mmCIF file of C-alpha atoms in Angstrom:
data_model
loop_
_atom_site.group_PDB
_atom_site.id
_atom_site.type_symbol
_atom_site.label_atom_id
_atom_site.label_comp_id
_atom_site.label_asym_id
_atom_site.label_seq_id
_atom_site.Cartn_x
_atom_site.Cartn_y
_atom_site.Cartn_z
ATOM 1 C CA MET J 1 -0.036 40.161 -8.935
ATOM 2 C CA ASP J 2 1.399 36.761 -9.768
ATOM 3 C CA LYS J 3 -0.317 33.579 -8.551
ATOM 4 C CA ASP J 4 2.451 32.522 -6.112
ATOM 5 C CA LEU J 5 2.490 35.916 -4.421
ATOM 6 C CA PHE J 6 -1.303 35.826 -4.169
ATOM 7 C CA LYS J 7 -1.098 32.394 -2.485
ATOM 8 C CA ILE J 8 1.542 33.632 -0.020
ATOM 9 C CA PHE J 9 -0.655 36.570 0.983
ATOM 10 C CA ALA J 10 -3.662 34.302 1.289
ATOM 11 C CA ASP J 11 -1.614 32.028 3.594
ATOM 12 C CA LEU J 12 -0.420 34.986 5.723
ATOM 13 C CA TYR J 13 -3.916 36.453 5.930
ATOM 14 C CA THR J 14 -5.479 33.144 6.979
ATOM 15 C CA TYR J 15 -2.754 32.438 9.538
ATOM 16 C CA ALA J 16 -3.018 35.936 11.030
ATOM 17 C CA LYS J 17 -6.816 35.782 11.314
ATOM 18 C CA VAL J 18 -6.924 32.256 12.745
ATOM 19 C CA ASN J 19 -4.167 32.874 15.284
ATOM 20 C CA LYS J 20 -5.058 36.503 16.083
ATOM 21 C CA LEU J 21 -1.458 37.573 15.696
ATOM 22 C CA THR J 22 -0.151 40.702 17.353
ATOM 23 C CA LEU J 23 2.643 42.951 16.092
ATOM 24 C CA ARG J 24 5.066 41.397 18.590
ATOM 25 C CA MET J 25 4.247 37.922 17.327
ATOM 26 C CA ALA J 26 4.332 38.805 13.598
ATOM 27 C CA ASN J 27 8.105 39.158 13.528
ATOM 28 C CA ASN J 28 8.710 35.833 15.283
ATOM 29 C CA ILE J 29 6.510 33.436 13.346
ATOM 30 C CA ASN J 30 7.963 30.519 11.436
ATOM 31 C CA LEU J 31 7.237 31.546 7.875
ATOM 32 C CA ASN J 32 7.730 28.074 6.413
ATOM 33 C CA ALA J 33 5.106 26.725 8.808
ATOM 34 C CA ILE J 34 2.628 29.248 7.385
ATOM 35 C CA SER J 35 3.460 28.944 3.731
ATOM 36 C CA PRO J 36 5.857 26.408 2.273
ATOM 37 C CA ARG J 37 5.942 28.683 -0.809
ATOM 38 C CA MET J 38 7.941 31.279 1.153
ATOM 39 C CA LYS J 39 11.695 31.323 1.126
ATOM 40 C CA VAL J 40 13.386 33.383 3.809
ATOM 41 C CA GLY J 41 16.773 35.080 4.028
ATOM 42 C CA SER J 42 19.386 32.346 4.016
ATOM 43 C CA GLU J 43 17.237 30.069 1.822
ATOM 44 C CA ILE J 44 17.312 32.703 -0.931
ATOM 45 C CA ASN J 45 21.000 33.504 -0.472
ATOM 46 C CA PRO J 46 23.210 31.795 2.163
ATOM 47 C CA LEU J 47 24.886 35.140 2.924
ATOM 48 C CA LEU J 48 21.608 36.796 3.981
ATOM 49 C CA PRO J 49 20.307 36.564 7.539
ATOM 50 C CA PRO J 50 16.804 35.158 8.014
ATOM 51 C CA LEU J 51 14.161 37.807 7.363
ATOM 52 C CA ASN J 52 11.220 38.411 9.651
ATOM 53 C CA ALA J 53 7.605 38.227 8.533
ATOM 54 C CA CYS J 54 7.230 41.996 8.222
ATOM 55 C CA GLY J 55 10.338 42.303 6.058
ATOM 56 C CA ILE J 56 9.136 39.511 3.776
ATOM 57 C CA ALA J 57 5.683 41.076 3.476
ATOM 58 C CA TYR J 58 7.123 44.535 2.716
ATOM 59 C CA ALA J 59 9.452 43.124 0.056
ATOM 60 C CA ALA J 60 6.688 41.049 -1.541
ATOM 61 C CA ILE J 61 4.281 43.976 -1.705
ATOM 62 C CA SER J 62 6.949 46.370 -2.994
ATOM 63 C CA THR J 63 7.678 44.145 -5.992
ATOM 64 C CA GLN J 64 4.160 44.884 -7.246
ATOM 65 C CA LEU J 65 4.421 48.695 -7.035
ATOM 66 C CA ASN J 66 5.808 51.287 -9.408
ATOM 67 C CA SER J 67 7.971 54.106 -8.013
ATOM 68 C CA LYS J 68 5.022 56.524 -7.712
ATOM 69 C CA GLU J 69 2.924 53.999 -5.752
ATOM 70 C CA GLN J 70 5.930 53.026 -3.602
ATOM 71 C CA VAL J 71 6.134 56.547 -2.102
ATOM 72 C CA PHE J 72 2.606 56.214 -0.715
ATOM 73 C CA PHE J 73 3.057 52.627 0.451
ATOM 74 C CA ASP J 74 6.292 53.496 2.292
ATOM 75 C CA SER J 75 4.505 56.293 4.137
ATOM 76 C CA TYR J 76 1.814 53.785 5.198
ATOM 77 C CA TRP J 77 4.285 51.039 6.154
ATOM 78 C CA ASN J 78 6.481 53.420 8.182
ATOM 79 C CA SER J 79 3.497 55.168 9.833
ATOM 80 C CA ASN J 80 4.737 58.586 8.687
ATOM 81 C CA GLY J 81 1.366 60.275 9.224
ATOM 82 C CA ASN J 82 -0.624 62.489 6.870
ATOM 83 C CA MET J 83 0.948 63.576 3.577
ATOM 84 C CA ASN J 84 0.565 66.834 1.678
ATOM 85 C CA LEU J 85 1.209 66.421 -2.039
ATOM 86 C CA THR J 86 3.610 68.722 -3.847
ATOM 87 C CA PRO J 87 2.340 70.695 -6.865
ATOM 88 C CA ASN J 88 4.398 68.390 -9.121
ATOM 89 C CA GLN J 89 2.867 65.229 -7.588
ATOM 90 C CA MET J 90 -0.619 66.726 -7.923
ATOM 91 C CA SER J 91 -0.032 67.630 -11.573
ATOM 92 C CA ASN J 92 1.148 64.070 -12.322
ATOM 93 C CA ILE J 93 -1.914 62.586 -10.598
ATOM 94 C CA VAL J 94 -4.469 64.813 -12.321
ATOM 95 C CA ASN J 95 -2.846 64.308 -15.729
ATOM 96 C CA CYS J 96 -2.288 60.540 -15.544
ATOM 97 C CA SER J 97 -4.087 58.419 -18.109
ATOM 98 C CA GLY J 98 -6.644 55.812 -17.087
ATOM 99 C CA ARG J 99 -8.460 57.933 -14.475
ATOM 100 C CA ILE J 100 -12.247 57.653 -14.582
ATOM 101 C CA VAL J 101 -14.574 60.177 -12.954
ATOM 102 C CA ASN J 102 -17.285 58.203 -11.143
ATOM 103 C CA SER J 103 -19.390 61.092 -9.869
ATOM 104 C CA SER J 104 -19.321 64.792 -9.102
ATOM 105 C CA SER J 105 -21.116 67.162 -6.768
ATOM 106 C CA THR J 106 -20.985 70.793 -5.734
ATOM 107 C CA VAL J 107 -19.481 71.537 -2.322
ATOM 108 C CA THR J 108 -18.933 74.756 -0.406
ATOM 109 C CA ILE J 109 -15.558 75.233 1.275
ATOM 110 C CA GLY J 110 -14.667 78.521 2.961
ATOM 111 C CA GLY J 111 -17.689 80.210 1.397
ATOM 112 C CA ASN J 112 -16.675 79.240 -2.153
ATOM 113 C CA GLN J 113 -18.223 76.605 -4.379
ATOM 114 C CA TYR J 114 -16.160 73.795 -5.873
ATOM 115 C CA THR J 115 -16.894 70.664 -7.850
ATOM 116 C CA ALA J 116 -15.853 67.534 -5.957
ATOM 117 C CA LYS J 117 -15.164 64.645 -8.333
ATOM 118 C CA THR J 118 -14.835 61.061 -7.123
ATOM 119 C CA VAL J 119 -12.162 59.597 -9.365
ATOM 120 C CA ASN J 120 -11.332 55.928 -9.911
ATOM 121 C CA TYR J 121 -7.597 55.322 -10.464
ATOM 122 C CA TYR J 122 -7.741 51.530 -10.977
ATOM 123 C CA GLY J 123 -6.859 51.868 -14.672
ATOM 124 C CA SER J 124 -3.943 54.231 -14.044
ATOM 125 C CA GLU J 125 -0.358 54.153 -12.836
ATOM 126 C CA TYR J 126 -1.724 55.039 -9.362
ATOM 127 C CA LYS J 127 -4.034 52.005 -9.069
ATOM 128 C CA TYR J 128 -2.229 50.692 -5.960
ATOM 129 C CA ALA J 129 -1.926 54.150 -4.413
ATOM 130 C CA PHE J 130 -5.462 55.546 -4.428
ATOM 131 C CA GLY J 131 -8.070 53.220 -5.850
ATOM 132 C CA ALA J 132 -10.643 56.014 -5.627
ATOM 133 C CA ALA J 133 -10.099 59.561 -4.333
ATOM 134 C CA THR J 134 -11.710 63.010 -4.452
ATOM 135 C CA GLU J 135 -10.405 65.838 -6.638
ATOM 136 C CA TYR J 136 -11.679 69.405 -6.157
ATOM 137 C CA TYR J 137 -12.124 71.841 -9.062
ATOM 138 C CA ASN J 138 -12.744 75.596 -9.096
ATOM 139 C CA GLU J 139 -15.235 77.434 -11.297
ATOM 140 C CA TYR J 140 -12.661 77.573 -14.117
ATOM 141 C CA GLY J 141 -12.235 73.803 -14.204
ATOM 142 C CA GLN J 142 -8.788 73.829 -12.596
ATOM 143 C CA CYS J 143 -7.980 71.141 -10.062
ATOM 144 C CA VAL J 144 -7.296 72.987 -6.808
ATOM 145 C CA GLY J 145 -7.485 70.151 -4.281
ATOM 146 C CA PHE J 146 -7.272 66.443 -3.565
ATOM 147 C CA LYS J 147 -8.108 64.151 -0.663
ATOM 148 C CA ASP J 148 -7.838 60.418 -0.059
ATOM 149 C CA THR J 149 -7.383 58.138 2.919
ATOM 150 C CA TYR J 150 -4.629 55.608 2.281
ATOM 151 C CA ASP J 151 -6.027 52.428 3.753
ATOM 152 C CA PHE J 152 -6.964 48.901 2.834
ATOM 153 C CA ASN J 153 -10.706 49.155 3.390
ATOM 154 C CA ALA J 154 -13.342 46.850 1.971
ATOM 155 C CA ALA J 155 -14.746 48.024 -1.366
ATOM 156 C CA SER J 156 -16.343 46.758 -4.558
ATOM 157 C CA ARG J 157 -13.491 44.742 -6.061
ATOM 158 C CA ASP J 158 -13.269 41.345 -7.669
ATOM 159 C CA TRP J 159 -12.672 38.544 -5.134
ATOM 160 C CA GLN J 160 -8.934 38.264 -5.822
ATOM 161 C CA ASN J 161 -8.230 41.999 -5.424
ATOM 162 C CA GLU J 162 -10.455 42.172 -2.341
ATOM 163 C CA THR J 163 -8.557 39.221 -0.782
ATOM 164 C CA ILE J 164 -5.207 40.861 -1.534
ATOM 165 C CA THR J 165 -6.421 44.191 -0.123
ATOM 166 C CA ASN J 166 -7.595 42.507 3.091
ATOM 167 C CA ALA J 167 -4.340 40.539 3.377
ATOM 168 C CA VAL J 168 -2.132 43.597 2.901
ATOM 169 C CA GLY J 169 -4.214 45.553 5.415
ATOM 170 C CA THR J 170 -4.043 42.749 7.986
ATOM 171 C CA VAL J 171 -0.317 42.187 7.552
ATOM 172 C CA GLY J 172 0.283 45.945 7.576
ATOM 173 C CA SER J 173 -1.559 46.381 10.861
ATOM 174 C CA LEU J 174 0.414 43.502 12.384
ATOM 175 C CA CYS J 175 3.643 45.185 11.302
ATOM 176 C CA GLY J 176 2.733 48.604 12.716
ATOM 177 C CA ALA J 177 1.618 50.321 9.495
ATOM 178 C CA SER J 178 -0.940 53.137 9.793
ATOM 179 C CA ASN J 179 -3.649 54.558 7.565
ATOM 180 C CA TYR J 180 -3.215 58.229 6.716
ATOM 181 C CA VAL J 181 -4.719 61.108 4.738
ATOM 182 C CA ILE J 182 -3.201 62.306 1.467
ATOM 183 C CA SER J 183 -4.224 65.843 0.547
ATOM 184 C CA TYR J 184 -3.465 68.859 -1.578
ATOM 185 C CA GLY J 185 -4.789 72.414 -1.640
ATOM 186 C CA ILE J 186 -8.482 73.011 -1.047
ATOM 187 C CA HIS J 187 -10.514 70.046 0.212
ATOM 188 C CA GLU J 188 -13.157 69.037 2.736
#
């Protein structure tokens, strides 16, 4: 994330926390009063109407996402509810490079044993979609399930990524976004 965008999110996050903004208020705030680094609507292009805070935040966040991550962010931002992955999406996730298995354990689901692997996606093309998630494998080593909660929870991140995560979560909640569960196949 570039430095200017980071500063804008830091400004929004601080303003929202200090002023205890509500969703109703988030769309009516004077963005230039919060962050002089922000340009809104007609300042970017005289033909555009002024944008509200939620539209600016969505656009700013979206510029940092690839098309695969954008699908998951849009579901969060629009409060679409839980998402079941397609077999094609699941295959792309399991086969993406940069995934790191952090830990694994044996779990019993429906009387059958599976290996649950906690996977870190921070080095992959899904770094802004999952962070860490659980993949489930059968006795033959085939991935048969997946589960993650799409949220902006606190975790072990460097200070800049933790600040951005908190800012996006705060702004998202002000704009009506909702956490949700992403799943596929067999899972707890």
